[in-house]
Amino acid sequence: METDQDKNVVKTGYLKEEFRLFHLKDKINLNYEFHYHEFNKIVIFLSGDVTYLIEGKPYKLQPWDILLVSCNEVHRPVINPNVEYDRVVIWTNEHFLDKHSNEEFDLSACFKEAERLQKNLIRMEPAQIRETELLLDRLENAAKSGRPESHILRNALFIQLLVHINVLFSETRYDPEEDANTDSVVQSVVSYINRNIKKDLSIDSIASNLYVSKYYLMHKFKERTGYTIYNYILQKRVLMANALIKKGMPIMQASYECGFKDYSCFVRAFKKIYGTSPKMHFRQLKSENEPFEDKHYE
């Protein structure tokens, strides 16, 4: 059964550009809800008192930590409003990453692997921080410049930063499993669901495969992720189908590929998330530009 809290796990922000950079410093009392985006996000944490929850896993941030949040990963920051929060946030779409990748190097690899491994945080050594700071300063200056060459320069610098982050990710991933507040049961559930998203999934079968009480499972999962297990599965399937349809797969085929056994169930689930039918949604995307929403620079 869907609850009010489940309805709060919403899509936020729209990105019609290839990427967008924000450098924000503020001290506000704002309680972010669980949400997701349809683009990839990089958060470079500079200062503050912030814990980020990504798919139920908490990351207590330290200065110059880098967070990689893949499109459709459910997340929210928990921010101490009494401490100034300084961060750089970059949004980028899949098209930009694909366009500038090649067979030897995939710019989106860091996002894909972060999601697959459930390890979204990079914690750097001092020398790596200095290199990152230099690249970021150059990118910020190019983004602010109004010179004729600034657009080309900022794209080149962002690609350079992405290469740098991919290399960092392969070398210096931070594993928060040592943290006392990491719930291994919830992480096991997320991994199990994502591995078996196309199969028949029930709470009983998940609990049985993980050798844990289903009632404990339901309580801890909702507490950590903001979802009931049922709604998490439903949301993931719809988001996966949405991505396949965007790549050209027929709507009905995409629904079956993502675990829906009945097309009408898929349409109802899609309407619940996007507010309209799949056919109408994609027709609107082709004919309209979605507005840019600037409320979630977390």
PDB file of C-alpha atoms in Angstrom:
ATOM      1  CA  MET A   1       0.000   0.000   0.000  1.00  0.00           C
ATOM      2  CA  GLU A   2       1.323   3.433  -0.879  1.00  0.00           C
ATOM      3  CA  THR A   3       1.652   5.904   1.971  1.00  0.00           C
ATOM      4  CA  ASP A   4       2.077   9.678   2.046  1.00  0.00           C
ATOM      5  CA  GLN A   5       5.808   9.196   2.592  1.00  0.00           C
ATOM      6  CA  ASP A   6       6.059   7.026  -0.531  1.00  0.00           C
ATOM      7  CA  LYS A   7       4.477   9.839  -2.540  1.00  0.00           C
ATOM      8  CA  ASN A   8       7.287  12.103  -1.317  1.00  0.00           C
ATOM      9  CA  VAL A   9       9.899  10.155  -3.285  1.00  0.00           C
ATOM     10  CA  VAL A  10       9.689  12.409  -6.306  1.00  0.00           C
ATOM     11  CA  LYS A  11      11.619  13.422  -9.389  1.00  0.00           C
ATOM     12  CA  THR A  12      13.179  16.856  -8.938  1.00  0.00           C
ATOM     13  CA  GLY A  13      15.007  19.185 -11.296  1.00  0.00           C
ATOM     14  CA  TYR A  14      15.011  19.207 -15.077  1.00  0.00           C
ATOM     15  CA  LEU A  15      18.121  19.407 -17.223  1.00  0.00           C
ATOM     16  CA  LYS A  16      17.781  20.451 -20.850  1.00  0.00           C
ATOM     17  CA  GLU A  17      21.456  21.399 -21.193  1.00  0.00           C
ATOM     18  CA  GLU A  18      24.332  18.948 -21.531  1.00  0.00           C
ATOM     19  CA  PHE A  19      25.576  19.853 -18.080  1.00  0.00           C
ATOM     20  CA  ARG A  20      25.145  22.582 -15.511  1.00  0.00           C
ATOM     21  CA  LEU A  21      27.374  23.673 -12.625  1.00  0.00           C
ATOM     22  CA  PHE A  22      26.389  25.378  -9.361  1.00  0.00           C
ATOM     23  CA  HIS A  23      28.668  26.586  -6.565  1.00  0.00           C
ATOM     24  CA  LEU A  24      26.516  27.125  -3.493  1.00  0.00           C
ATOM     25  CA  LYS A  25      27.219  28.296   0.019  1.00  0.00           C
ATOM     26  CA  ASP A  26      24.288  28.705   2.387  1.00  0.00           C
ATOM     27  CA  LYS A  27      22.917  28.090   5.851  1.00  0.00           C
ATOM     28  CA  ILE A  28      19.226  27.243   5.607  1.00  0.00           C
ATOM     29  CA  ASN A  29      16.842  25.095   7.601  1.00  0.00           C
ATOM     30  CA  LEU A  30      15.520  22.804   4.875  1.00  0.00           C
ATOM     31  CA  ASN A  31      14.443  19.189   5.284  1.00  0.00           C
ATOM     32  CA  TYR A  32      14.963  17.482   1.924  1.00  0.00           C
ATOM     33  CA  GLU A  33      12.667  14.626   1.008  1.00  0.00           C
ATOM     34  CA  PHE A  34      13.804  11.447  -0.713  1.00  0.00           C
ATOM     35  CA  HIS A  35      13.914  12.142  -4.444  1.00  0.00           C
ATOM     36  CA  TYR A  36      15.645  11.209  -7.679  1.00  0.00           C
ATOM     37  CA  HIS A  37      16.713  12.877 -10.941  1.00  0.00           C
ATOM     38  CA  GLU A  38      16.747  11.766 -14.566  1.00  0.00           C
ATOM     39  CA  PHE A  39      20.350  12.919 -14.927  1.00  0.00           C
ATOM     40  CA  ASN A  40      23.646  12.126 -13.205  1.00  0.00           C
ATOM     41  CA  LYS A  41      24.861  14.337 -10.401  1.00  0.00           C
ATOM     42  CA  ILE A  42      28.284  15.101  -8.940  1.00  0.00           C
ATOM     43  CA  VAL A  43      28.493  16.703  -5.506  1.00  0.00           C
ATOM     44  CA  ILE A  44      31.879  18.048  -4.415  1.00  0.00           C
ATOM     45  CA  PHE A  45      31.575  18.765  -0.698  1.00  0.00           C
ATOM     46  CA  LEU A  46      33.703  21.656   0.573  1.00  0.00           C
ATOM     47  CA  SER A  47      32.445  22.299   4.111  1.00  0.00           C
ATOM     48  CA  GLY A  48      29.469  21.847   6.409  1.00  0.00           C
ATOM     49  CA  ASP A  49      27.823  19.115   8.459  1.00  0.00           C
ATOM     50  CA  VAL A  50      26.048  16.817   5.992  1.00  0.00           C
ATOM     51  CA  THR A  51      25.153  13.150   5.746  1.00  0.00           C
ATOM     52  CA  TYR A  52      23.972  11.929   2.344  1.00  0.00           C
ATOM     53  CA  LEU A  53      21.631   8.950   2.048  1.00  0.00           C
ATOM     54  CA  ILE A  54      21.838   7.197  -1.334  1.00  0.00           C
ATOM     55  CA  GLU A  55      19.631   4.138  -1.835  1.00  0.00           C
ATOM     56  CA  GLY A  56      19.523   3.795   1.946  1.00  0.00           C
ATOM     57  CA  LYS A  57      23.301   3.952   2.486  1.00  0.00           C
ATOM     58  CA  PRO A  58      24.561   6.877   4.626  1.00  0.00           C
ATOM     59  CA  TYR A  59      27.702   8.840   3.746  1.00  0.00           C
ATOM     60  CA  LYS A  60      29.008  11.240   6.395  1.00  0.00           C
ATOM     61  CA  LEU A  61      30.825  13.822   4.275  1.00  0.00           C
ATOM     62  CA  GLN A  62      34.284  15.271   4.852  1.00  0.00           C
ATOM     63  CA  PRO A  63      35.807  18.277   3.023  1.00  0.00           C
ATOM     64  CA  TRP A  64      36.600  17.489  -0.617  1.00  0.00           C
ATOM     65  CA  ASP A  65      34.615  14.277  -0.689  1.00  0.00           C
ATOM     66  CA  ILE A  66      33.078  13.612  -4.117  1.00  0.00           C
ATOM     67  CA  LEU A  67      29.647  11.986  -4.352  1.00  0.00           C
ATOM     68  CA  LEU A  68      28.435  10.320  -7.540  1.00  0.00           C
ATOM     69  CA  VAL A  69      24.649  10.031  -7.781  1.00  0.00           C
ATOM     70  CA  SER A  70      23.455   8.134 -10.839  1.00  0.00           C
ATOM     71  CA  CYS A  71      20.233   9.015 -12.600  1.00  0.00           C
ATOM     72  CA  ASN A  72      17.245   7.461 -10.823  1.00  0.00           C
ATOM     73  CA  GLU A  73      19.123   6.678  -7.582  1.00  0.00           C
ATOM     74  CA  VAL A  74      16.938   7.655  -4.631  1.00  0.00           C
ATOM     75  CA  HIS A  75      18.725  10.011  -2.256  1.00  0.00           C
ATOM     76  CA  ARG A  76      18.474  12.886   0.190  1.00  0.00           C
ATOM     77  CA  PRO A  77      20.929  14.980   2.205  1.00  0.00           C
ATOM     78  CA  VAL A  78      20.564  15.455   5.945  1.00  0.00           C
ATOM     79  CA  ILE A  79      21.972  18.931   6.598  1.00  0.00           C
ATOM     80  CA  ASN A  80      22.799  20.623   9.894  1.00  0.00           C
ATOM     81  CA  PRO A  81      21.170  24.059   9.398  1.00  0.00           C
ATOM     82  CA  ASN A  82      23.451  25.676  11.984  1.00  0.00           C
ATOM     83  CA  VAL A  83      26.580  25.094   9.887  1.00  0.00           C
ATOM     84  CA  GLU A  84      27.257  26.777   6.538  1.00  0.00           C
ATOM     85  CA  TYR A  85      27.064  24.244   3.691  1.00  0.00           C
ATOM     86  CA  ASP A  86      29.544  24.861   0.850  1.00  0.00           C
ATOM     87  CA  ARG A  87      29.490  22.587  -2.208  1.00  0.00           C
ATOM     88  CA  VAL A  88      29.814  22.381  -5.964  1.00  0.00           C
ATOM     89  CA  VAL A  89      26.998  20.511  -7.715  1.00  0.00           C
ATOM     90  CA  ILE A  90      27.194  19.420 -11.352  1.00  0.00           C
ATOM     91  CA  TRP A  91      24.299  17.929 -13.307  1.00  0.00           C
ATOM     92  CA  THR A  92      25.050  16.095 -16.546  1.00  0.00           C
ATOM     93  CA  ASN A  93      22.955  14.041 -18.941  1.00  0.00           C
ATOM     94  CA  GLU A  94      23.716  10.667 -20.513  1.00  0.00           C
ATOM     95  CA  HIS A  95      23.890  12.139 -24.013  1.00  0.00           C
ATOM     96  CA  PHE A  96      26.886  14.320 -23.139  1.00  0.00           C
ATOM     97  CA  LEU A  97      28.720  11.397 -21.514  1.00  0.00           C
ATOM     98  CA  ASP A  98      28.027   9.064 -24.449  1.00  0.00           C
ATOM     99  CA  LYS A  99      28.978  11.664 -27.053  1.00  0.00           C
ATOM    100  CA  HIS A 100      32.414  12.225 -25.548  1.00  0.00           C
ATOM    101  CA  SER A 101      33.211   8.593 -24.687  1.00  0.00           C
ATOM    102  CA  ASN A 102      34.889   6.046 -26.950  1.00  0.00           C
ATOM    103  CA  GLU A 103      35.608   2.312 -26.969  1.00  0.00           C
ATOM    104  CA  GLU A 104      38.658   2.786 -24.769  1.00  0.00           C
ATOM    105  CA  PHE A 105      37.159   5.122 -22.164  1.00  0.00           C
ATOM    106  CA  ASP A 106      33.566   5.479 -20.952  1.00  0.00           C
ATOM    107  CA  LEU A 107      32.964   8.762 -19.125  1.00  0.00           C
ATOM    108  CA  SER A 108      29.841   7.347 -17.482  1.00  0.00           C
ATOM    109  CA  ALA A 109      31.700   4.340 -16.028  1.00  0.00           C
ATOM    110  CA  CYS A 110      32.122   5.965 -12.614  1.00  0.00           C
ATOM    111  CA  PHE A 111      28.358   6.482 -12.289  1.00  0.00           C
ATOM    112  CA  LYS A 112      27.527   2.970 -13.486  1.00  0.00           C
ATOM    113  CA  GLU A 113      30.045   1.345 -11.168  1.00  0.00           C
ATOM    114  CA  ALA A 114      29.080   3.525  -8.196  1.00  0.00           C
ATOM    115  CA  GLU A 115      25.484   2.381  -8.601  1.00  0.00           C
ATOM    116  CA  ARG A 116      26.387  -1.261  -9.223  1.00  0.00           C
ATOM    117  CA  LEU A 117      28.779  -1.494  -6.273  1.00  0.00           C
ATOM    118  CA  GLN A 118      26.708   0.804  -4.025  1.00  0.00           C
ATOM    119  CA  LYS A 119      29.859   2.825  -3.362  1.00  0.00           C
ATOM    120  CA  ASN A 120      29.054   6.411  -4.283  1.00  0.00           C
ATOM    121  CA  LEU A 121      31.785   8.307  -2.466  1.00  0.00           C
ATOM    122  CA  ILE A 122      35.354   9.207  -3.432  1.00  0.00           C
ATOM    123  CA  ARG A 123      37.639  10.283  -0.589  1.00  0.00           C
ATOM    124  CA  MET A 124      40.857  11.849  -1.840  1.00  0.00           C
ATOM    125  CA  GLU A 125      44.440  12.188  -0.677  1.00  0.00           C
ATOM    126  CA  PRO A 126      45.930  15.727  -0.352  1.00  0.00           C
ATOM    127  CA  ALA A 127      47.682  15.605  -3.745  1.00  0.00           C
ATOM    128  CA  GLN A 128      44.453  14.476  -5.416  1.00  0.00           C
ATOM    129  CA  ILE A 129      42.538  17.279  -3.715  1.00  0.00           C
ATOM    130  CA  ARG A 130      44.980  19.873  -5.077  1.00  0.00           C
ATOM    131  CA  GLU A 131      44.588  18.539  -8.622  1.00  0.00           C
ATOM    132  CA  THR A 132      40.794  18.464  -8.295  1.00  0.00           C
ATOM    133  CA  GLU A 133      40.707  22.003  -6.911  1.00  0.00           C
ATOM    134  CA  LEU A 134      42.772  23.288  -9.841  1.00  0.00           C
ATOM    135  CA  LEU A 135      40.502  21.620 -12.415  1.00  0.00           C
ATOM    136  CA  LEU A 136      37.386  22.860 -10.652  1.00  0.00           C
ATOM    137  CA  ASP A 137      38.643  26.454 -10.460  1.00  0.00           C
ATOM    138  CA  ARG A 138      39.361  26.485 -14.188  1.00  0.00           C
ATOM    139  CA  LEU A 139      35.942  25.009 -14.972  1.00  0.00           C
ATOM    140  CA  GLU A 140      34.131  27.521 -12.753  1.00  0.00           C
ATOM    141  CA  ASN A 141      35.987  30.437 -14.346  1.00  0.00           C
ATOM    142  CA  ALA A 142      35.160  29.202 -17.848  1.00  0.00           C
ATOM    143  CA  ALA A 143      31.499  28.738 -16.891  1.00  0.00           C
ATOM    144  CA  LYS A 144      31.319  32.363 -15.696  1.00  0.00           C
ATOM    145  CA  SER A 145      33.147  33.805 -18.698  1.00  0.00           C
ATOM    146  CA  GLY A 146      31.268  35.535 -21.480  1.00  0.00           C
ATOM    147  CA  ARG A 147      34.103  35.242 -23.991  1.00  0.00           C
ATOM    148  CA  PRO A 148      33.386  33.692 -27.424  1.00  0.00           C
ATOM    149  CA  GLU A 149      35.476  30.608 -26.690  1.00  0.00           C
ATOM    150  CA  SER A 150      34.031  29.983 -23.207  1.00  0.00           C
ATOM    151  CA  HIS A 151      31.433  27.364 -24.260  1.00  0.00           C
ATOM    152  CA  ILE A 152      34.028  25.200 -26.013  1.00  0.00           C
ATOM    153  CA  LEU A 153      36.485  25.691 -23.165  1.00  0.00           C
ATOM    154  CA  ARG A 154      34.025  24.764 -20.425  1.00  0.00           C
ATOM    155  CA  ASN A 155      33.028  21.586 -22.292  1.00  0.00           C
ATOM    156  CA  ALA A 156      36.686  20.619 -22.664  1.00  0.00           C
ATOM    157  CA  LEU A 157      37.397  21.329 -18.999  1.00  0.00           C
ATOM    158  CA  PHE A 158      34.341  19.387 -17.855  1.00  0.00           C
ATOM    159  CA  ILE A 159      35.441  16.385 -19.927  1.00  0.00           C
ATOM    160  CA  GLN A 160      38.864  16.689 -18.290  1.00  0.00           C
ATOM    161  CA  LEU A 161      37.226  16.753 -14.847  1.00  0.00           C
ATOM    162  CA  LEU A 162      35.133  13.676 -15.721  1.00  0.00           C
ATOM    163  CA  VAL A 163      38.235  11.768 -16.808  1.00  0.00           C
ATOM    164  CA  HIS A 164      39.900  12.790 -13.547  1.00  0.00           C
ATOM    165  CA  ILE A 165      36.896  11.635 -11.485  1.00  0.00           C
ATOM    166  CA  ASN A 166      36.762   8.302 -13.308  1.00  0.00           C
ATOM    167  CA  VAL A 167      40.430   7.701 -12.550  1.00  0.00           C
ATOM    168  CA  LEU A 168      39.903   8.728  -8.918  1.00  0.00           C
ATOM    169  CA  PHE A 169      36.941   6.385  -8.624  1.00  0.00           C
ATOM    170  CA  SER A 170      38.948   3.429  -9.877  1.00  0.00           C
ATOM    171  CA  GLU A 171      41.726   4.185  -7.377  1.00  0.00           C
ATOM    172  CA  THR A 172      40.207   5.716  -4.252  1.00  0.00           C
ATOM    173  CA  ARG A 173      36.618   4.581  -3.680  1.00  0.00           C
ATOM    174  CA  TYR A 174      35.563   4.982  -0.075  1.00  0.00           C
ATOM    175  CA  ASP A 175      33.633   2.127   1.500  1.00  0.00           C
ATOM    176  CA  PRO A 176      31.404   3.263   4.383  1.00  0.00           C
ATOM    177  CA  GLU A 177      30.782  -0.297   5.604  1.00  0.00           C
ATOM    178  CA  GLU A 178      32.936   0.493   8.632  1.00  0.00           C
ATOM    179  CA  ASP A 179      30.497   3.199   9.719  1.00  0.00           C
ATOM    180  CA  ALA A 180      28.319   2.173  12.642  1.00  0.00           C
ATOM    181  CA  ASN A 181      25.163   3.587  11.047  1.00  0.00           C
ATOM    182  CA  THR A 182      25.397   1.553   7.837  1.00  0.00           C
ATOM    183  CA  ASP A 183      22.633  -1.059   7.675  1.00  0.00           C
ATOM    184  CA  SER A 184      23.948  -4.106   5.815  1.00  0.00           C
ATOM    185  CA  VAL A 185      20.487  -5.702   5.667  1.00  0.00           C
ATOM    186  CA  VAL A 186      19.025  -2.788   3.709  1.00  0.00           C
ATOM    187  CA  GLN A 187      22.011  -2.801   1.347  1.00  0.00           C
ATOM    188  CA  SER A 188      21.523  -6.523   0.771  1.00  0.00           C
ATOM    189  CA  VAL A 189      17.864  -5.914  -0.104  1.00  0.00           C
ATOM    190  CA  VAL A 190      18.734  -3.138  -2.572  1.00  0.00           C
ATOM    191  CA  SER A 191      21.380  -5.334  -4.219  1.00  0.00           C
ATOM    192  CA  TYR A 192      19.031  -8.316  -4.406  1.00  0.00           C
ATOM    193  CA  ILE A 193      16.209  -6.283  -5.946  1.00  0.00           C
ATOM    194  CA  ASN A 194      18.463  -4.606  -8.501  1.00  0.00           C
ATOM    195  CA  ARG A 195      19.966  -7.973  -9.512  1.00  0.00           C
ATOM    196  CA  ASN A 196      16.552  -9.596  -9.872  1.00  0.00           C
ATOM    197  CA  ILE A 197      14.421  -6.658 -11.016  1.00  0.00           C
ATOM    198  CA  LYS A 198      13.109  -8.546 -14.074  1.00  0.00           C
ATOM    199  CA  LYS A 199      11.992 -11.559 -12.027  1.00  0.00           C
ATOM    200  CA  ASP A 200       8.964 -12.133  -9.824  1.00  0.00           C
ATOM    201  CA  LEU A 201       9.711 -10.378  -6.534  1.00  0.00           C
ATOM    202  CA  SER A 202       7.733 -10.582  -3.314  1.00  0.00           C
ATOM    203  CA  ILE A 203       8.596  -9.538   0.217  1.00  0.00           C
ATOM    204  CA  ASP A 204       8.349 -13.168   1.327  1.00  0.00           C
ATOM    205  CA  SER A 205      10.792 -14.349  -1.339  1.00  0.00           C
ATOM    206  CA  ILE A 206      13.253 -11.529  -0.619  1.00  0.00           C
ATOM    207  CA  ALA A 207      13.155 -12.192   3.130  1.00  0.00           C
ATOM    208  CA  SER A 208      13.574 -15.922   2.533  1.00  0.00           C
ATOM    209  CA  ASN A 209      16.576 -15.468   0.235  1.00  0.00           C
ATOM    210  CA  LEU A 210      18.238 -13.093   2.694  1.00  0.00           C
ATOM    211  CA  TYR A 211      17.354 -15.168   5.785  1.00  0.00           C
ATOM    212  CA  VAL A 212      15.741 -12.296   7.658  1.00  0.00           C
ATOM    213  CA  SER A 213      12.320 -11.549   9.150  1.00  0.00           C
ATOM    214  CA  LYS A 214      10.100  -9.877   6.570  1.00  0.00           C
ATOM    215  CA  TYR A 215       8.626  -7.538   9.200  1.00  0.00           C
ATOM    216  CA  TYR A 216      12.066  -6.350  10.303  1.00  0.00           C
ATOM    217  CA  LEU A 217      12.966  -6.016   6.632  1.00  0.00           C
ATOM    218  CA  MET A 218       9.919  -3.901   5.810  1.00  0.00           C
ATOM    219  CA  HIS A 219      10.485  -1.594   8.789  1.00  0.00           C
ATOM    220  CA  LYS A 220      14.226  -1.036   8.223  1.00  0.00           C
ATOM    221  CA  PHE A 221      13.856  -0.589   4.476  1.00  0.00           C
ATOM    222  CA  LYS A 222      11.176   2.079   4.818  1.00  0.00           C
ATOM    223  CA  GLU A 223      13.172   3.845   7.524  1.00  0.00           C
ATOM    224  CA  ARG A 224      16.341   3.995   5.404  1.00  0.00           C
ATOM    225  CA  THR A 225      15.023   4.595   1.895  1.00  0.00           C
ATOM    226  CA  GLY A 226      11.663   6.313   2.320  1.00  0.00           C
ATOM    227  CA  TYR A 227      10.027   3.528   0.306  1.00  0.00           C
ATOM    228  CA  THR A 228       8.007   0.448   1.062  1.00  0.00           C
ATOM    229  CA  ILE A 229       9.728  -2.497  -0.613  1.00  0.00           C
ATOM    230  CA  TYR A 230       6.796  -2.887  -3.005  1.00  0.00           C
ATOM    231  CA  ASN A 231       6.973   0.749  -4.119  1.00  0.00           C
ATOM    232  CA  TYR A 232      10.755   0.633  -4.457  1.00  0.00           C
ATOM    233  CA  ILE A 233      10.437  -2.314  -6.864  1.00  0.00           C
ATOM    234  CA  LEU A 234       7.642  -0.590  -8.772  1.00  0.00           C
ATOM    235  CA  GLN A 235       9.595   2.674  -9.022  1.00  0.00           C
ATOM    236  CA  LYS A 236      12.764   0.948 -10.198  1.00  0.00           C
ATOM    237  CA  ARG A 237      10.898  -0.983 -12.877  1.00  0.00           C
ATOM    238  CA  VAL A 238       9.183   2.124 -14.223  1.00  0.00           C
ATOM    239  CA  LEU A 239      12.439   4.111 -14.262  1.00  0.00           C
ATOM    240  CA  MET A 240      14.224   1.278 -16.056  1.00  0.00           C
ATOM    241  CA  ALA A 241      11.425   1.041 -18.627  1.00  0.00           C
ATOM    242  CA  ASN A 242      11.502   4.813 -19.110  1.00  0.00           C
ATOM    243  CA  ALA A 243      15.230   4.649 -19.890  1.00  0.00           C
ATOM    244  CA  LEU A 244      14.732   1.813 -22.401  1.00  0.00           C
ATOM    245  CA  ILE A 245      11.897   3.651 -24.158  1.00  0.00           C
ATOM    246  CA  LYS A 246      14.063   6.768 -24.451  1.00  0.00           C
ATOM    247  CA  LYS A 247      16.645   4.606 -26.228  1.00  0.00           C
ATOM    248  CA  GLY A 248      14.046   3.527 -28.783  1.00  0.00           C
ATOM    249  CA  MET A 249      12.514   0.337 -27.390  1.00  0.00           C
ATOM    250  CA  PRO A 250       8.738  -0.013 -27.962  1.00  0.00           C
ATOM    251  CA  ILE A 251       6.749   0.838 -24.839  1.00  0.00           C
ATOM    252  CA  MET A 252       5.097  -2.563 -24.363  1.00  0.00           C
ATOM    253  CA  GLN A 253       8.353  -4.448 -24.886  1.00  0.00           C
ATOM    254  CA  ALA A 254      10.126  -2.199 -22.367  1.00  0.00           C
ATOM    255  CA  SER A 255       7.467  -2.905 -19.750  1.00  0.00           C
ATOM    256  CA  TYR A 256       7.955  -6.669 -20.106  1.00  0.00           C
ATOM    257  CA  GLU A 257      11.757  -6.314 -20.109  1.00  0.00           C
ATOM    258  CA  CYS A 258      11.541  -4.625 -16.715  1.00  0.00           C
ATOM    259  CA  GLY A 259       9.456  -7.231 -14.941  1.00  0.00           C
ATOM    260  CA  PHE A 260       5.882  -6.114 -15.594  1.00  0.00           C
ATOM    261  CA  LYS A 261       3.764  -9.144 -16.487  1.00  0.00           C
ATOM    262  CA  ASP A 262       0.711  -7.080 -17.364  1.00  0.00           C
ATOM    263  CA  TYR A 263       0.858  -3.977 -19.586  1.00  0.00           C
ATOM    264  CA  SER A 264      -2.088  -2.323 -17.819  1.00  0.00           C
ATOM    265  CA  CYS A 265      -0.214  -2.616 -14.494  1.00  0.00           C
ATOM    266  CA  PHE A 266       2.748  -0.857 -16.101  1.00  0.00           C
ATOM    267  CA  VAL A 267       0.548   1.970 -17.402  1.00  0.00           C
ATOM    268  CA  ARG A 268      -1.002   2.488 -13.949  1.00  0.00           C
ATOM    269  CA  ALA A 269       2.427   2.519 -12.297  1.00  0.00           C
ATOM    270  CA  PHE A 270       3.781   4.920 -14.934  1.00  0.00           C
ATOM    271  CA  LYS A 271       0.851   7.304 -14.431  1.00  0.00           C
ATOM    272  CA  LYS A 272       1.415   7.253 -10.668  1.00  0.00           C
ATOM    273  CA  ILE A 273       5.016   8.426 -11.127  1.00  0.00           C
ATOM    274  CA  TYR A 274       4.802  10.711 -14.177  1.00  0.00           C
ATOM    275  CA  GLY A 275       1.172  11.833 -13.962  1.00  0.00           C
ATOM    276  CA  THR A 276       0.310  10.736 -17.491  1.00  0.00           C
ATOM    277  CA  SER A 277       0.329   7.649 -19.715  1.00  0.00           C
ATOM    278  CA  PRO A 278       3.604   6.457 -21.304  1.00  0.00           C
ATOM    279  CA  LYS A 279       2.435   7.362 -24.826  1.00  0.00           C
ATOM    280  CA  MET A 280       1.381  10.855 -23.790  1.00  0.00           C
ATOM    281  CA  HIS A 281       4.539  11.374 -21.735  1.00  0.00           C
ATOM    282  CA  PHE A 282       6.884  10.626 -24.621  1.00  0.00           C
ATOM    283  CA  ARG A 283       4.748  12.577 -27.064  1.00  0.00           C
ATOM    284  CA  GLN A 284       5.060  15.610 -24.786  1.00  0.00           C
ATOM    285  CA  LEU A 285       8.823  15.161 -24.443  1.00  0.00           C
ATOM    286  CA  LYS A 286       9.178  15.285 -28.215  1.00  0.00           C
ATOM    287  CA  SER A 287       7.034  18.390 -28.648  1.00  0.00           C
ATOM    288  CA  GLU A 288       7.869  20.463 -25.581  1.00  0.00           C
ATOM    289  CA  ASN A 289      10.847  21.654 -23.613  1.00  0.00           C
ATOM    290  CA  GLU A 290      10.515  20.767 -19.955  1.00  0.00           C
ATOM    291  CA  PRO A 291      11.050  23.751 -17.646  1.00  0.00           C
ATOM    292  CA  PHE A 292      14.265  24.033 -15.721  1.00  0.00           C
ATOM    293  CA  GLU A 293      13.459  23.698 -12.046  1.00  0.00           C
ATOM    294  CA  ASP A 294      16.006  25.237  -9.711  1.00  0.00           C
ATOM    295  CA  LYS A 295      14.914  24.057  -6.281  1.00  0.00           C
ATOM    296  CA  HIS A 296      17.135  21.061  -5.525  1.00  0.00           C
ATOM    297  CA  TYR A 297      20.786  22.075  -5.539  1.00  0.00           C
ATOM    298  CA  GLU A 298      21.491  19.821  -2.607  1.00  0.00           C
TER     299      GLU A 298
END
